[in-house]
């Protein structure tokens, strides 16, 4: 077996993933202790490259983290002005009143945003506080200490052989060690799956729920554009054996997010 030597960099906190969770953690840590060494590793070529969500954002978290986000130019440009919910059938739609809907579906005071743009802005705020952010640094494995604790990650490995082994052209990457390691990889992160299995973190807990989501961005006829309108549906074309539904969000510049989600409990 080929042994390779890697450079080691040490930090107080190593964060894997420059999404909303990872960047929020980095910002808060530096707010609490400006002298703390915090690094964020992002597999995408730039922050936001893997953030595909066109979302309706509740600003309560941002209000707590960066209260003056508006003055700092956060890319929240389209407040929700109208909230629709429809039950669809093959013959048409029925409007569901807003009052019986759970609070989660009440979007008054929220904003239609590109989460990729929000994360790029959050990265700027983090860097201003002294956070180091390394894009293009995929984390391929965990580093364990003598007592089985996680002490870091391996990042920046390139040129592995087809079977995943080390070859003559392999770039070994580096080890980044931290007193704490935050895994903010998003859904089904490979390192998180390893940690969950190693430490039996799912024992006694409900299994996670997953779905398939599809989204497109359309530029539509200005006459049909309703900036700030949020529409959700359930029902057709899904049958009674599958959860899910669609969403249509009218953002700025005559653009619309159109998407569909199917829960993975479907029978077909």
Short mmCIF file of C-alpha atoms in Angstrom, two decimals:
data_model
loop_
_atom_site.label_atom_id
_atom_site.label_comp_id
_atom_site.label_asym_id
_atom_site.label_seq_id
_atom_site.Cartn_x
_atom_site.Cartn_y
_atom_site.Cartn_z
CA UNK A 1 0.00 0.00 0.00
CA UNK A 2 1.37 3.41 -1.01
CA UNK A 3 1.91 5.80 1.88
CA UNK A 4 1.78 9.52 1.17
CA UNK A 5 2.86 12.45 3.25
CA UNK A 6 0.52 15.38 3.55
CA UNK A 7 0.99 18.91 4.76
CA UNK A 8 -0.96 19.58 7.98
CA UNK A 9 -2.69 22.88 8.74
CA UNK A 10 -4.15 23.47 12.20
CA UNK A 11 -7.21 25.58 13.07
CA UNK A 12 -9.53 26.05 15.98
CA UNK A 13 -12.54 25.09 13.83
CA UNK A 14 -12.71 23.35 10.45
CA UNK A 15 -16.06 23.65 8.62
CA UNK A 16 -16.88 21.44 5.64
CA UNK A 17 -19.31 23.12 3.25
CA UNK A 18 -19.91 26.79 2.43
CA UNK A 19 -23.69 26.61 2.45
CA UNK A 20 -26.01 28.63 4.69
CA UNK A 21 -25.27 26.46 7.75
CA UNK A 22 -21.50 26.36 7.39
CA UNK A 23 -21.18 30.08 6.66
CA UNK A 24 -23.57 31.02 9.49
CA UNK A 25 -21.48 28.96 11.91
CA UNK A 26 -18.26 30.58 10.70
CA UNK A 27 -19.67 34.09 11.05
CA UNK A 28 -21.06 33.43 14.53
CA UNK A 29 -17.81 31.90 15.76
CA UNK A 30 -15.83 34.96 14.67
CA UNK A 31 -18.43 37.27 16.21
CA UNK A 32 -17.99 35.43 19.52
CA UNK A 33 -14.17 35.33 19.35
CA UNK A 34 -12.41 37.40 16.66
CA UNK A 35 -9.11 35.63 17.46
CA UNK A 36 -10.48 32.17 16.67
CA UNK A 37 -8.94 30.51 13.59
CA UNK A 38 -11.84 29.33 11.41
CA UNK A 39 -11.59 27.76 7.95
CA UNK A 40 -14.41 26.80 5.56
CA UNK A 41 -13.79 24.22 2.82
CA UNK A 42 -16.06 24.25 -0.25
CA UNK A 43 -16.01 21.60 -2.98
CA UNK A 44 -17.45 23.96 -5.62
CA UNK A 45 -15.24 26.13 -7.78
CA UNK A 46 -16.74 29.11 -5.96
CA UNK A 47 -19.08 29.64 -3.03
CA UNK A 48 -22.63 29.10 -4.27
CA UNK A 49 -21.68 26.84 -7.18
CA UNK A 50 -23.50 23.90 -5.59
CA UNK A 51 -26.35 25.89 -4.03
CA UNK A 52 -29.20 25.24 -6.46
CA UNK A 53 -32.13 26.36 -4.35
CA UNK A 54 -34.42 29.14 -5.49
CA UNK A 55 -36.09 29.70 -2.18
CA UNK A 56 -38.48 31.69 -0.07
CA UNK A 57 -36.30 32.91 2.79
CA UNK A 58 -37.52 33.60 6.33
CA UNK A 59 -35.16 36.32 7.54
CA UNK A 60 -35.39 35.50 11.27
CA UNK A 61 -32.04 33.68 11.26
CA UNK A 62 -30.38 36.46 9.28
CA UNK A 63 -31.91 39.08 11.59
CA UNK A 64 -30.22 37.38 14.56
CA UNK A 65 -26.89 36.78 12.81
CA UNK A 66 -26.42 40.04 10.87
CA UNK A 67 -29.11 42.51 12.02
CA UNK A 68 -27.96 45.20 9.56
CA UNK A 69 -28.05 42.84 6.56
CA UNK A 70 -30.07 45.31 4.50
CA UNK A 71 -27.48 48.10 4.95
CA UNK A 72 -24.74 45.59 4.08
CA UNK A 73 -26.34 44.84 0.72
CA UNK A 74 -27.74 41.36 1.25
CA UNK A 75 -29.29 40.14 -2.05
CA UNK A 76 -32.86 40.04 -0.74
CA UNK A 77 -34.63 42.07 -3.40
CA UNK A 78 -38.07 40.54 -3.81
CA UNK A 79 -40.41 40.58 -0.79
CA UNK A 80 -43.34 38.18 -0.93
CA UNK A 81 -46.48 40.13 -1.81
CA UNK A 82 -48.95 37.30 -2.41
CA UNK A 83 -49.20 33.73 -1.14
CA UNK A 84 -51.30 31.13 -3.01
CA UNK A 85 -51.94 27.48 -2.25
CA UNK A 86 -53.85 25.19 -4.64
CA UNK A 87 -55.09 21.62 -4.62
CA UNK A 88 -54.78 20.28 -8.17
CA UNK A 89 -56.87 17.65 -9.93
CA UNK A 90 -57.01 16.46 -13.50
CA UNK A 91 -59.91 18.81 -14.16
CA UNK A 92 -58.40 21.94 -12.59
CA UNK A 93 -57.53 23.60 -9.30
CA UNK A 94 -59.15 24.56 -6.01
CA UNK A 95 -57.74 27.48 -3.99
CA UNK A 96 -57.02 26.53 -0.37
CA UNK A 97 -57.49 29.48 2.05
CA UNK A 98 -54.33 30.62 3.81
CA UNK A 99 -55.72 30.64 7.38
CA UNK A 100 -55.77 26.83 7.94
CA UNK A 101 -52.23 26.41 6.55
CA UNK A 102 -49.39 25.68 9.02
CA UNK A 103 -47.07 28.60 9.91
CA UNK A 104 -44.42 27.06 7.67
CA UNK A 105 -46.56 27.96 4.65
CA UNK A 106 -47.14 31.56 5.74
CA UNK A 107 -44.65 33.63 3.75
CA UNK A 108 -45.66 37.13 4.83
CA UNK A 109 -42.46 39.11 5.45
CA UNK A 110 -40.28 36.60 3.60
CA UNK A 111 -38.21 37.13 0.45
CA UNK A 112 -37.83 35.23 -2.81
CA UNK A 113 -34.07 34.71 -3.21
CA UNK A 114 -31.32 32.85 -4.98
CA UNK A 115 -29.59 30.97 -2.15
CA UNK A 116 -26.44 30.85 -4.27
CA UNK A 117 -26.31 34.65 -4.27
CA UNK A 118 -27.14 34.78 -0.56
CA UNK A 119 -24.27 32.38 0.19
CA UNK A 120 -21.84 34.40 -1.92
CA UNK A 121 -22.78 37.47 0.09
CA UNK A 122 -22.48 35.56 3.38
CA UNK A 123 -18.99 34.43 2.33
CA UNK A 124 -18.01 38.08 1.89
CA UNK A 125 -19.26 38.85 5.40
CA UNK A 126 -17.33 35.88 6.80
CA UNK A 127 -14.10 36.88 5.08
CA UNK A 128 -14.40 40.43 6.39
CA UNK A 129 -14.41 38.89 9.89
CA UNK A 130 -11.26 36.92 9.12
CA UNK A 131 -12.68 33.53 8.14
CA UNK A 132 -10.54 31.65 5.62
CA UNK A 133 -12.60 30.15 2.79
CA UNK A 134 -11.04 27.65 0.37
CA UNK A 135 -13.23 26.88 -2.68
CA UNK A 136 -12.37 23.97 -4.95
CA UNK A 137 -11.38 21.91 -1.90
CA UNK A 138 -13.46 18.75 -1.74
CA UNK A 139 -13.04 16.81 1.50
CA UNK A 140 -12.49 13.14 0.73
CA UNK A 141 -11.93 11.57 4.15
CA UNK A 142 -11.90 12.16 7.88
CA UNK A 143 -8.82 12.15 10.09
CA UNK A 144 -9.19 10.38 13.44
CA UNK A 145 -7.21 10.85 16.64
CA UNK A 146 -5.73 8.20 18.92
CA UNK A 147 -8.96 7.89 20.92
CA UNK A 148 -11.24 7.54 17.88
CA UNK A 149 -12.21 11.21 17.89
CA UNK A 150 -12.45 13.24 14.69
CA UNK A 151 -9.56 15.66 14.53
CA UNK A 152 -9.70 16.85 10.93
CA UNK A 153 -10.31 16.18 7.26
CA UNK A 154 -8.32 15.45 4.12
CA UNK A 155 -8.97 17.98 1.35
CA UNK A 156 -7.69 18.76 -2.13
CA UNK A 157 -6.89 15.23 -3.31
CA UNK A 158 -6.74 15.02 -7.12
CA UNK A 159 -5.74 12.44 -9.72
CA UNK A 160 -6.73 9.20 -8.02
CA UNK A 161 -6.76 6.04 -10.11
CA UNK A 162 -10.05 4.77 -11.55
CA UNK A 163 -10.47 2.39 -8.61
CA UNK A 164 -9.90 5.19 -6.10
CA UNK A 165 -6.36 4.20 -5.21
CA UNK A 166 -3.28 6.43 -5.17
CA UNK A 167 -1.34 6.53 -8.43
CA UNK A 168 1.76 8.24 -9.81
CA UNK A 169 -0.17 11.38 -10.78
CA UNK A 170 -2.10 11.71 -7.53
CA UNK A 171 -2.01 15.06 -5.75
CA UNK A 172 -2.07 14.06 -2.08
CA UNK A 173 -3.93 17.14 -0.81
CA UNK A 174 -3.55 18.23 2.80
CA UNK A 175 -4.87 17.51 6.26
CA UNK A 176 -6.71 20.28 8.07
CA UNK A 177 -6.95 19.64 11.79
CA UNK A 178 -9.34 21.41 14.14
CA UNK A 179 -10.28 21.37 17.80
CA UNK A 180 -13.79 21.12 16.37
CA UNK A 181 -14.91 19.85 12.95
CA UNK A 182 -18.31 20.93 11.60
CA UNK A 183 -19.80 18.84 8.80
CA UNK A 184 -22.14 21.08 6.80
CA UNK A 185 -22.15 19.10 3.58
CA UNK A 186 -25.86 19.21 2.83
CA UNK A 187 -28.10 16.22 2.21
CA UNK A 188 -26.42 12.80 2.24
CA UNK A 189 -22.90 14.13 2.72
CA UNK A 190 -20.36 11.32 2.45
CA UNK A 191 -18.41 12.32 5.56
CA UNK A 192 -21.60 12.80 7.55
CA UNK A 193 -22.79 9.33 6.54
CA UNK A 194 -19.50 7.88 7.78
CA UNK A 195 -19.80 9.69 11.12
CA UNK A 196 -23.44 8.67 11.57
CA UNK A 197 -22.52 5.03 11.01
CA UNK A 198 -19.31 5.05 13.08
CA UNK A 199 -20.88 6.62 16.16
CA UNK A 200 -24.38 5.08 15.74
CA UNK A 201 -25.92 8.54 15.68
CA UNK A 202 -29.18 7.29 14.14
CA UNK A 203 -29.90 4.79 16.90
CA UNK A 204 -33.21 5.64 18.56
CA UNK A 205 -34.07 8.34 16.03
CA UNK A 206 -36.62 8.52 13.26
CA UNK A 207 -35.11 7.85 9.81
CA UNK A 208 -34.45 10.93 7.72
CA UNK A 209 -37.01 11.81 5.05
CA UNK A 210 -35.82 12.45 1.52
CA UNK A 211 -37.32 13.71 -1.71
CA UNK A 212 -36.43 14.37 -5.32
CA UNK A 213 -36.57 17.98 -6.41
CA UNK A 214 -36.44 19.52 -9.88
CA UNK A 215 -36.25 23.24 -10.59
CA UNK A 216 -35.92 25.52 -13.60
CA UNK A 217 -35.62 29.29 -13.97
CA UNK A 218 -37.87 30.76 -16.64
CA UNK A 219 -37.93 34.23 -18.10
CA UNK A 220 -41.55 34.91 -18.97
CA UNK A 221 -43.72 37.47 -20.73
CA UNK A 222 -43.73 40.63 -18.54
CA UNK A 223 -47.52 40.73 -18.89
CA UNK A 224 -47.72 37.40 -17.06
CA UNK A 225 -45.13 38.22 -14.42
CA UNK A 226 -46.33 38.89 -10.86
CA UNK A 227 -43.24 39.90 -8.88
CA UNK A 228 -43.39 38.70 -5.27
CA UNK A 229 -46.08 36.06 -5.85
CA UNK A 230 -45.52 32.65 -4.25
CA UNK A 231 -47.62 29.65 -5.32
CA UNK A 232 -47.53 26.11 -3.93
CA UNK A 233 -49.61 23.13 -5.05
CA UNK A 234 -50.32 19.58 -3.99
CA UNK A 235 -52.23 16.74 -5.60
CA UNK A 236 -52.21 16.04 -9.35
CA UNK A 237 -50.14 14.70 -11.09
CA UNK A 238 -49.22 12.83 -7.90
CA UNK A 239 -51.59 10.14 -6.72
CA UNK A 240 -52.55 9.31 -3.15
CA UNK A 241 -49.48 7.08 -2.79
CA UNK A 242 -46.88 9.88 -2.95
CA UNK A 243 -46.34 13.16 -1.15
CA UNK A 244 -44.98 16.30 -2.75
CA UNK A 245 -46.09 19.17 -4.93
CA UNK A 246 -44.97 22.09 -7.04
CA UNK A 247 -43.81 25.65 -6.43
CA UNK A 248 -43.80 28.79 -8.57
CA UNK A 249 -41.94 31.85 -7.27
CA UNK A 250 -42.00 35.13 -9.21
CA UNK A 251 -38.72 36.92 -8.54
CA UNK A 252 -37.24 40.05 -10.15
CA UNK A 253 -36.47 40.72 -13.85
CA UNK A 254 -39.48 38.75 -15.17
CA UNK A 255 -37.97 35.52 -13.88
CA UNK A 256 -39.85 32.65 -12.26
CA UNK A 257 -38.61 29.65 -10.30
CA UNK A 258 -40.68 26.62 -11.34
CA UNK A 259 -40.15 23.38 -9.47
CA UNK A 260 -41.57 20.05 -8.40
CA UNK A 261 -40.79 17.82 -5.41
CA UNK A 262 -41.67 14.14 -4.95
CA UNK A 263 -41.18 12.47 -1.57
CA UNK A 264 -39.29 9.20 -1.76
CA UNK A 265 -42.12 7.25 -0.17
CA UNK A 266 -43.82 6.81 -3.54
CA UNK A 267 -45.12 3.31 -4.33
CA UNK A 268 -44.49 3.40 -8.11
#
